[in-house]
PDB file of C-alpha atoms and ligand atoms in Angstrom:
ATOM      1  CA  UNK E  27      26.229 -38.674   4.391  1.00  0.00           C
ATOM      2  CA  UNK E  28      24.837 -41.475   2.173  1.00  0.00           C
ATOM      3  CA  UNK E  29      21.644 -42.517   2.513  1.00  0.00           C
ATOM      4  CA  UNK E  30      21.847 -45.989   1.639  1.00  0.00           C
ATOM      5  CA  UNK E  31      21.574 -48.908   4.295  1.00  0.00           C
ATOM      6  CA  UNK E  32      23.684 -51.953   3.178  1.00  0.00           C
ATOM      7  CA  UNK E  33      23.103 -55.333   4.536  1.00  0.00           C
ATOM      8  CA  UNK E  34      26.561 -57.259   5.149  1.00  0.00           C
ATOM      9  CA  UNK E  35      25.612 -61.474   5.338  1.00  0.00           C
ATOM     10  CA  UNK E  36      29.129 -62.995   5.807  1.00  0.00           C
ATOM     11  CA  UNK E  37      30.252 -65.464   8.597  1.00  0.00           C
ATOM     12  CA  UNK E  38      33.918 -64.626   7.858  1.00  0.00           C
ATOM     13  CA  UNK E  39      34.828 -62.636  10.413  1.00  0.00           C
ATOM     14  CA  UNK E  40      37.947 -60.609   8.455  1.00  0.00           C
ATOM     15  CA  UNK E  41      36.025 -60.069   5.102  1.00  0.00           C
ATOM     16  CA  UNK E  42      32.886 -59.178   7.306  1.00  0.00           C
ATOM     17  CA  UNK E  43      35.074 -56.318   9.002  1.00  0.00           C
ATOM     18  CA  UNK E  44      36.538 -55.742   5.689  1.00  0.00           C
ATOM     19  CA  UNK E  45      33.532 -54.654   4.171  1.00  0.00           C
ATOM     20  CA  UNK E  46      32.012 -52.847   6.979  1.00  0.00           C
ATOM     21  CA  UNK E  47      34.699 -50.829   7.140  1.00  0.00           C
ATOM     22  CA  UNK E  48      34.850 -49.832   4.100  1.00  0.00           C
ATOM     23  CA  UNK E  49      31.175 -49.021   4.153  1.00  0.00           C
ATOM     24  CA  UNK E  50      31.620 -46.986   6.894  1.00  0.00           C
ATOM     25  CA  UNK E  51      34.838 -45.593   5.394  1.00  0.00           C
ATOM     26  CA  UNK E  52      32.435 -44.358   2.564  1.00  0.00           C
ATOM     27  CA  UNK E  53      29.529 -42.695   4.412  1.00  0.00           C
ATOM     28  CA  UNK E  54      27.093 -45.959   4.091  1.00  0.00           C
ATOM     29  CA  UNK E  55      24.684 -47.274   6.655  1.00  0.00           C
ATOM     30  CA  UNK E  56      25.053 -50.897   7.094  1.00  0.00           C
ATOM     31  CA  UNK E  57      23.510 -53.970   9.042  1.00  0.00           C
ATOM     32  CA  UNK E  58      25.668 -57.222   9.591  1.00  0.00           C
ATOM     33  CA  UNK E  59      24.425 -60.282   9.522  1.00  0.00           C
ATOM     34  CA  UNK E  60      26.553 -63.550  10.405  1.00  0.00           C
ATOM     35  CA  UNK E  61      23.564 -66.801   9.618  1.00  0.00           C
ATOM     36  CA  UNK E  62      21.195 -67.055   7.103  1.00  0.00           C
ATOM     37  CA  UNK E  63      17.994 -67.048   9.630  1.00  0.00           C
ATOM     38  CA  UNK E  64      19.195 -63.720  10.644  1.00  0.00           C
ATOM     39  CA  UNK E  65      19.727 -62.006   7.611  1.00  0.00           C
ATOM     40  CA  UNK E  66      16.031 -62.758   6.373  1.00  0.00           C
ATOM     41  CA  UNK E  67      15.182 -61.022   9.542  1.00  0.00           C
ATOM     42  CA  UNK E  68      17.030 -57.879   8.988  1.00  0.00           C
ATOM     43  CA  UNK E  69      15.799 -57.534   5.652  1.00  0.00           C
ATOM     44  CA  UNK E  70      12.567 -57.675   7.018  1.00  0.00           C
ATOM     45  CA  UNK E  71      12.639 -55.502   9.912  1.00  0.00           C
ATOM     46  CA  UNK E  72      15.200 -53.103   8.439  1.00  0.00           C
ATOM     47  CA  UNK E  73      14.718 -52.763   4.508  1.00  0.00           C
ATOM     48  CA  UNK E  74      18.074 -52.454   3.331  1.00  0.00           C
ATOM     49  CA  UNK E  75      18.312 -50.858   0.261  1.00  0.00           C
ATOM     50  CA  UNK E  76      21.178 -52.862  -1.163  1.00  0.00           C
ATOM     51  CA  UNK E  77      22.212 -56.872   0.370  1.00  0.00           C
ATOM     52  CA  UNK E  78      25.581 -58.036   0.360  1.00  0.00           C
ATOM     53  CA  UNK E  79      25.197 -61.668   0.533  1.00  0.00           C
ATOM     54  CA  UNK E  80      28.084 -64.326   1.414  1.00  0.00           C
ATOM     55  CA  UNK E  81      26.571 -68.197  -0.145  1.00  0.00           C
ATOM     56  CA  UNK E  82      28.440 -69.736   2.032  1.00  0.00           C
ATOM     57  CA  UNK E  83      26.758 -69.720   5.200  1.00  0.00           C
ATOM     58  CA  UNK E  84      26.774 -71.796   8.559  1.00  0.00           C
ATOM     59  CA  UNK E  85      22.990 -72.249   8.847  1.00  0.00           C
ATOM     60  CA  UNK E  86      21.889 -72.119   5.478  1.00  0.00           C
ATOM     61  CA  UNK E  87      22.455 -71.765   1.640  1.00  0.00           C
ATOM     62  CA  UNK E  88      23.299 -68.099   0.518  1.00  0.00           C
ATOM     63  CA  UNK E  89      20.929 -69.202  -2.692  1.00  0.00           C
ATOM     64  CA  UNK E  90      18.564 -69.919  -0.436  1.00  0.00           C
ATOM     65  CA  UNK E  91      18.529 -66.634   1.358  1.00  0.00           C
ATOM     66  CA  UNK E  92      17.641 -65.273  -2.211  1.00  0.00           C
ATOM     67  CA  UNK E  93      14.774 -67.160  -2.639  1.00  0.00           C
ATOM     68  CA  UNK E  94      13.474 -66.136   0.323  1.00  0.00           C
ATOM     69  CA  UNK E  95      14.057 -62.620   0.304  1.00  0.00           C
ATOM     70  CA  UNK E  96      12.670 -62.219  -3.238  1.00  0.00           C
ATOM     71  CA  UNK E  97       9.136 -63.638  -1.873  1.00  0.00           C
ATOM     72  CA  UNK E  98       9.225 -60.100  -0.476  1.00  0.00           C
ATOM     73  CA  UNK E  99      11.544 -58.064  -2.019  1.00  0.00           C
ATOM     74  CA  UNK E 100      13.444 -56.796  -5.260  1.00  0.00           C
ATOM     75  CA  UNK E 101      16.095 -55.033  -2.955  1.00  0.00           C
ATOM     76  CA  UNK E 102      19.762 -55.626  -5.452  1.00  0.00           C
ATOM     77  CA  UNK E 103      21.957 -59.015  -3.919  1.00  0.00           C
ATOM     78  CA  UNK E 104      25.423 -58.511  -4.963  1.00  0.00           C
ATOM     79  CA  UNK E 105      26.317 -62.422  -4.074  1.00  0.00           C
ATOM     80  CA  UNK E 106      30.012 -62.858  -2.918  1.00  0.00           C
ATOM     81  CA  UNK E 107      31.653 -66.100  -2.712  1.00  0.00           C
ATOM     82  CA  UNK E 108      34.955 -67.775  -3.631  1.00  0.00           C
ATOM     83  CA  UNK E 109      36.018 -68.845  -7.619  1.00  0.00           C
ATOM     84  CA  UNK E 110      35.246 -72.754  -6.721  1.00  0.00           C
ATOM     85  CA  UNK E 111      31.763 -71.846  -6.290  1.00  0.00           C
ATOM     86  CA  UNK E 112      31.133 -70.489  -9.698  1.00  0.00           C
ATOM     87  CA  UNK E 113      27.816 -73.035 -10.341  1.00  0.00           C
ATOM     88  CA  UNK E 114      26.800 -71.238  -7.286  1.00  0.00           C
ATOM     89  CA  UNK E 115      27.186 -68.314  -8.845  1.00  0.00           C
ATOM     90  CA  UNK E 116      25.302 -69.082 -11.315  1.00  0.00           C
ATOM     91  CA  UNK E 117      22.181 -70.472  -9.731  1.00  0.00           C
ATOM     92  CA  UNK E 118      22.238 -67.497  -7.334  1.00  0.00           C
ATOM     93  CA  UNK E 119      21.832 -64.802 -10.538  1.00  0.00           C
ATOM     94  CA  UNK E 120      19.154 -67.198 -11.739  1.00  0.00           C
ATOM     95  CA  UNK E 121      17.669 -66.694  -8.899  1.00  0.00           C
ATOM     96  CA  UNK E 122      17.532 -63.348  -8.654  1.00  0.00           C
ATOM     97  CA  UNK E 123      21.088 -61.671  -7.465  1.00  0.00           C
ATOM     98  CA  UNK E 124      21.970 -58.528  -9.300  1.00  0.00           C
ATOM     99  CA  UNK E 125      25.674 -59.220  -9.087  1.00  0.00           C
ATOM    100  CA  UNK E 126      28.565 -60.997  -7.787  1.00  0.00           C
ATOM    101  CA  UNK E 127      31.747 -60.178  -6.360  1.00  0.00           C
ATOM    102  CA  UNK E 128      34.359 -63.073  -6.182  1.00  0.00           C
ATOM    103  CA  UNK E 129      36.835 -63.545  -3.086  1.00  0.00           C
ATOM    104  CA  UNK E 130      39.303 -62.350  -2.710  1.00  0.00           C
ATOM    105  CA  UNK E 131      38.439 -58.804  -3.856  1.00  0.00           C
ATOM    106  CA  UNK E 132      39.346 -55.695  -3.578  1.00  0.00           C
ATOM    107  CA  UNK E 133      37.423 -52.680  -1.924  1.00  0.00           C
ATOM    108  CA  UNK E 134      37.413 -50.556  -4.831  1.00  0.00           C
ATOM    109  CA  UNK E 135      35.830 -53.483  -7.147  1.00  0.00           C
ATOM    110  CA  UNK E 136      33.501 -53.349  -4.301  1.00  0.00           C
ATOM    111  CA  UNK E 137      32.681 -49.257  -4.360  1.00  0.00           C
ATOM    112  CA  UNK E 138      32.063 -49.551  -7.875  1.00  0.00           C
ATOM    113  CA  UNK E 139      29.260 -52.405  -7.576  1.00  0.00           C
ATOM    114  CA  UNK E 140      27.765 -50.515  -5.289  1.00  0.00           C
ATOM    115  CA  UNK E 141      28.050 -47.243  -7.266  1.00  0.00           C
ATOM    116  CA  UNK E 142      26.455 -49.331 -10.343  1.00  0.00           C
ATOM    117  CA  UNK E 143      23.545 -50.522  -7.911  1.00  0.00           C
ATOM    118  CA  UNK E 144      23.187 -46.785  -7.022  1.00  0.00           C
ATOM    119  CA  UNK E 145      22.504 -45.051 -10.322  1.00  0.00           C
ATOM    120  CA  UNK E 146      20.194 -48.058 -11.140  1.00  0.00           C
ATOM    121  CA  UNK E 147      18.007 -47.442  -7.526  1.00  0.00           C
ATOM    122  CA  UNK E 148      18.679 -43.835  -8.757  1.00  0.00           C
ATOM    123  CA  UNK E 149      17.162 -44.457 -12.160  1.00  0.00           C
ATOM    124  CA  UNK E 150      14.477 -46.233 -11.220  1.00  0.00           C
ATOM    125  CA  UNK E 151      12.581 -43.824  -9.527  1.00  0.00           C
ATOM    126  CA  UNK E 152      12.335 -41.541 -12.515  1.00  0.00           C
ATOM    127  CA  UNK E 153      10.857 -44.395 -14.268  1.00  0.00           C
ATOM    128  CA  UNK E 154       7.929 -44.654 -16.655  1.00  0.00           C
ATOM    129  CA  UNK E 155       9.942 -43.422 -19.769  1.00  0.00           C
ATOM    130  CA  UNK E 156       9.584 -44.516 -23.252  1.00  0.00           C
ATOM    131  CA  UNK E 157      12.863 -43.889 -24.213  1.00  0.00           C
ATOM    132  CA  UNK E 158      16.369 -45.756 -22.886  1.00  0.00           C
ATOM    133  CA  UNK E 159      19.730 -43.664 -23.623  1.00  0.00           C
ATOM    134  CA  UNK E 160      22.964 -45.044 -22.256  1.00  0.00           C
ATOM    135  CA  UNK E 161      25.634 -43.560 -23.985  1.00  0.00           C
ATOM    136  CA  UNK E 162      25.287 -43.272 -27.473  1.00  0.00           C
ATOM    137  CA  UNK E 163      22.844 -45.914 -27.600  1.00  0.00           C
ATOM    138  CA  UNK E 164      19.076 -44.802 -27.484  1.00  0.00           C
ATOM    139  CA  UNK E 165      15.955 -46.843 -27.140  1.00  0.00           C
ATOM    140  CA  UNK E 166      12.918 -45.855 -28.495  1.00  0.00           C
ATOM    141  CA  UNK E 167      10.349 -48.527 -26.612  1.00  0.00           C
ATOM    142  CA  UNK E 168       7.704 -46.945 -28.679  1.00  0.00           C
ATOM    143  CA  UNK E 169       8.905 -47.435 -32.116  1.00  0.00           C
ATOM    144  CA  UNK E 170      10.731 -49.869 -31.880  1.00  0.00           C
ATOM    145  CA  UNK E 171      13.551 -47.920 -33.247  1.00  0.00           C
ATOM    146  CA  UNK E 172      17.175 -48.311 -31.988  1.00  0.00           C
ATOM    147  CA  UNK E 173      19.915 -45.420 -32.590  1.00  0.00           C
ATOM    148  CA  UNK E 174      23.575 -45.423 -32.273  1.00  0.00           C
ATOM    149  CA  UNK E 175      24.260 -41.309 -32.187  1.00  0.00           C
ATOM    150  CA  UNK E 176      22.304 -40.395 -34.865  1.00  0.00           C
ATOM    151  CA  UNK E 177      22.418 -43.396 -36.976  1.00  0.00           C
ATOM    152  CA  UNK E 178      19.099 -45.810 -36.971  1.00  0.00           C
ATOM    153  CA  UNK E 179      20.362 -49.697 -36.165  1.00  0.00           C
ATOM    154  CA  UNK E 180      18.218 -52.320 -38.042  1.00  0.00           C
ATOM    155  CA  UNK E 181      18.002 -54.779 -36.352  1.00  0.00           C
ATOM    156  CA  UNK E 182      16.252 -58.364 -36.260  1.00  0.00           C
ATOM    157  CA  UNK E 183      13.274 -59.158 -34.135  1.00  0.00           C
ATOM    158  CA  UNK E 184      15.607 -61.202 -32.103  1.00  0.00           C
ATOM    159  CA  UNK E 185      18.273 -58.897 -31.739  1.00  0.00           C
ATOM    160  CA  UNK E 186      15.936 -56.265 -30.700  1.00  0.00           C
ATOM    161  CA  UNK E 187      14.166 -58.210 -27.947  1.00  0.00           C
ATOM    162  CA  UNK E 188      18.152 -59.280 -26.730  1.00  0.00           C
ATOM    163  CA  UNK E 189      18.908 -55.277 -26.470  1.00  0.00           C
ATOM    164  CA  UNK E 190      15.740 -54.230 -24.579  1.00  0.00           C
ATOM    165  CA  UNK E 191      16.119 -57.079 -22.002  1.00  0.00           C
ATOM    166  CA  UNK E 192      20.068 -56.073 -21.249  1.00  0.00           C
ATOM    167  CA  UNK E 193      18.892 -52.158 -21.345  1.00  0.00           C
ATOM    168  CA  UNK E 194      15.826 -53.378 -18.829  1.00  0.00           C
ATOM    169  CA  UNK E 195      18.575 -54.512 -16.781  1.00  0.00           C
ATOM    170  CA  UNK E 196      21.657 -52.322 -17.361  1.00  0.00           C
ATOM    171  CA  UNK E 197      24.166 -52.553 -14.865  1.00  0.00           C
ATOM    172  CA  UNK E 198      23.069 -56.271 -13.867  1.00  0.00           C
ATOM    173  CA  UNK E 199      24.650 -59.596 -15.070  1.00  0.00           C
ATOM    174  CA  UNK E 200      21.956 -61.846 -16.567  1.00  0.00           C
ATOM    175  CA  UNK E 201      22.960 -65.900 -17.263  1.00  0.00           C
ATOM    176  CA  UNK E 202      22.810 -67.515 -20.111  1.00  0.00           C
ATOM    177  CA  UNK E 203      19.485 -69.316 -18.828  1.00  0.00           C
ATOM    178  CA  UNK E 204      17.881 -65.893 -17.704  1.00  0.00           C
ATOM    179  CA  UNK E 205      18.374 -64.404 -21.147  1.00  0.00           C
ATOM    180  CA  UNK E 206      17.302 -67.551 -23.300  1.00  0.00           C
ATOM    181  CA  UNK E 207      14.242 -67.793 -21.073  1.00  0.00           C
ATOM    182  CA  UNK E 208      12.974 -64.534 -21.968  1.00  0.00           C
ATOM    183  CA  UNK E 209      13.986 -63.996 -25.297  1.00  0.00           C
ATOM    184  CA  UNK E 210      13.168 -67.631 -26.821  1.00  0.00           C
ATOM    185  CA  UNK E 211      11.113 -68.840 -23.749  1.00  0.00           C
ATOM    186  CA  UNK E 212      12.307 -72.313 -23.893  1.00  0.00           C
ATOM    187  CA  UNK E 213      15.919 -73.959 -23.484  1.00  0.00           C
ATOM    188  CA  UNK E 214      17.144 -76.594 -25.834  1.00  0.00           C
ATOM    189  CA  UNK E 215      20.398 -78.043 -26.717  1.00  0.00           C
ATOM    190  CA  UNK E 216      22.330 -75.638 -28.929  1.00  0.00           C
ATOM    191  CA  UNK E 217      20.741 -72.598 -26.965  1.00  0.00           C
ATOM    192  CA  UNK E 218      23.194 -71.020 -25.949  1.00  0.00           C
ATOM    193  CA  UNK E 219      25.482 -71.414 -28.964  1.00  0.00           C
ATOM    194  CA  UNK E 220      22.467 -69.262 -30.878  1.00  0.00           C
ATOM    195  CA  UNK E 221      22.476 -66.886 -28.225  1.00  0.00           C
ATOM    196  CA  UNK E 222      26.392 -66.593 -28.657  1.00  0.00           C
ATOM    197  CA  UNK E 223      26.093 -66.011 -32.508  1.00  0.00           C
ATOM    198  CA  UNK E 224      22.545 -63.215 -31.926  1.00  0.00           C
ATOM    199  CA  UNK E 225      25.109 -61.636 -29.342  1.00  0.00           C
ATOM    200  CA  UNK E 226      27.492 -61.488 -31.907  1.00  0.00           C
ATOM    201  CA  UNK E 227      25.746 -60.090 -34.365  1.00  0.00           C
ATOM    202  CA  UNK E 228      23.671 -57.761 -32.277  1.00  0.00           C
ATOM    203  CA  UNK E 229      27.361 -56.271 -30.680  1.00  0.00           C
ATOM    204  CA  UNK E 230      28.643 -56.037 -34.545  1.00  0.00           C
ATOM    205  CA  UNK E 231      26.059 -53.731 -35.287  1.00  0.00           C
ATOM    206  CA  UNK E 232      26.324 -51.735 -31.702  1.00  0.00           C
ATOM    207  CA  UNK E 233      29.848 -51.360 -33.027  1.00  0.00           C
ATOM    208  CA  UNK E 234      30.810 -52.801 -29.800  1.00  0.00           C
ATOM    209  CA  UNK E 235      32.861 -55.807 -30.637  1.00  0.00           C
ATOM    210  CA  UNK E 236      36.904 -53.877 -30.573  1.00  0.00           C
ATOM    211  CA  UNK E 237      35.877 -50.963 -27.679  1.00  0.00           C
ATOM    212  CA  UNK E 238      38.175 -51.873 -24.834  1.00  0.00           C
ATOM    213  CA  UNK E 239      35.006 -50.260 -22.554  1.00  0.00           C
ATOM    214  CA  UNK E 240      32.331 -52.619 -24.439  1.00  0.00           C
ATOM    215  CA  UNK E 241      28.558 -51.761 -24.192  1.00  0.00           C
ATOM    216  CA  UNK E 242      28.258 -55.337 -23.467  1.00  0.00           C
ATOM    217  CA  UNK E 243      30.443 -57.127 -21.015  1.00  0.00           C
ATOM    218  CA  UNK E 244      30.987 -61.051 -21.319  1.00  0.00           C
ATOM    219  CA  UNK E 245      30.929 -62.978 -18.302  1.00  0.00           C
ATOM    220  CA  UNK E 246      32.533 -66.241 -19.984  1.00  0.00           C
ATOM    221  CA  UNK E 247      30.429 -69.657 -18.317  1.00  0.00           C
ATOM    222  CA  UNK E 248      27.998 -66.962 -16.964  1.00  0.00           C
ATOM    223  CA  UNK E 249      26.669 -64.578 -18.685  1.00  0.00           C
ATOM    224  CA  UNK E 250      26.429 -60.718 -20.038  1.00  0.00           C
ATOM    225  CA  UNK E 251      25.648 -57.314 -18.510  1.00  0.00           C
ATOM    226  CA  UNK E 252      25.121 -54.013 -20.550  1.00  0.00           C
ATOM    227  CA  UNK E 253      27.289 -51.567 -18.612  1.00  0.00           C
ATOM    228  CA  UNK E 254      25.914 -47.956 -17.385  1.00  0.00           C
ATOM    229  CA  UNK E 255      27.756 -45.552 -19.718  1.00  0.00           C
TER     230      UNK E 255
HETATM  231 CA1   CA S1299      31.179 -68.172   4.272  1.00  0.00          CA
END
């Protein structure tokens, strides 16, 4: 039996039985939630360890729901919501969701979110390391060194302070705005093109540009994620 409790916010009736099911299929816990009002509730009084959160709702914006619930809480949001609403999408990882799952979908894209969300609840709780590994990649946060096996990376104060925030965050997309907030601390104009030429540049020297499983996975309009090896 798993012991994680999923929250299920969705007003669609088919995709809400879809992914209960499938929860229940796969040993989870769940809660179901149909209106925004109500899902703040049951995070509340139930403390789901992982949200699955539809932004369309009847009552109330999904993005909303985010910004309420992270008053409270840091419990992962994997957002779901249909391909027209990709500013949505966008404004709902900005404001805190972990991840997002576009309809229609499949159930074993959704297993594997979950899975990700998993080993990073898993991870967490052995925290308070100086040192991130994740595949061949290590971190020292002490040093400031960066390996790839047991070659050292140089890399450029920039570059470095791109890395540690994706490794902070491993498993979770972060936006274009996210990252160029904490890296730069300020947005201008041509942001974004910089942080596409540092992302280059920093993936050239992960020797992660011509993997077909990269390191670092492009969300194109959105964002990137460093992947859990
Ligand atoms: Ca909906």
């Amino acid at each position: 039996m798993n012991d994680y409790l999923v929250l299920v916010v969705e007003d669609d009736k088919p995709i809400r039985n879809l992914i209960t099911t499938t929860l229940k299929m796969n040993d989870y816990r769940y809660a179901a939630a149909v209106k925004g009002e109500e899902a703040i509730m049951l995070s509340a009084s139930h403390q789901p360890d992982i949200i699955i959160l539809d932004l369309g709702l009847p009552d109330m914006d999904g993005i909303e729901v985010i910004e309420r619930i992270r008053s409270w809480s840091e419990v992962p949001i994997i957002v779901v919501s249909a391909r027209s609403e990709d500013s949505d999408k966008i404004a709902a990882l900005d404001k805190g969701a972990d991840d997002y799952l576009t309809k229609p979908f499949s159930v074993e894209e959704l297993l594997a979110r979950l899975r990700v969300i998993q080993r990073r609840l898993a991870k967490k709780e052995t925290n308070g390391t100086s040192e991130f590994v994740n595949g061949k990649l290590r971190i020292n946060y002490v040093s400031g060194c960066v390996y790839l096996g047991s070659t050292e990376l140089h890399l450029t104060p920039i570059e470095y302070k791109l890395l540690c925030l994706l490794a902070r965050n491993a498993g979770r997309v972060l936006t274009h705005k996210y990252i160029i907030q904490n890296v730069w601390g300020n947005i201008s104009d041509n942001s974004e093109a910089s942080l596409r030429v540092f992302m280059a540049t920093l993936r050239k020297k992960l020797d992660d540009r011509y993997e077909t499983n990269p390191l670092i996975q492009t969300h194109i309009g959105i964002g990137y994620r460093m992947m859990k090896l």
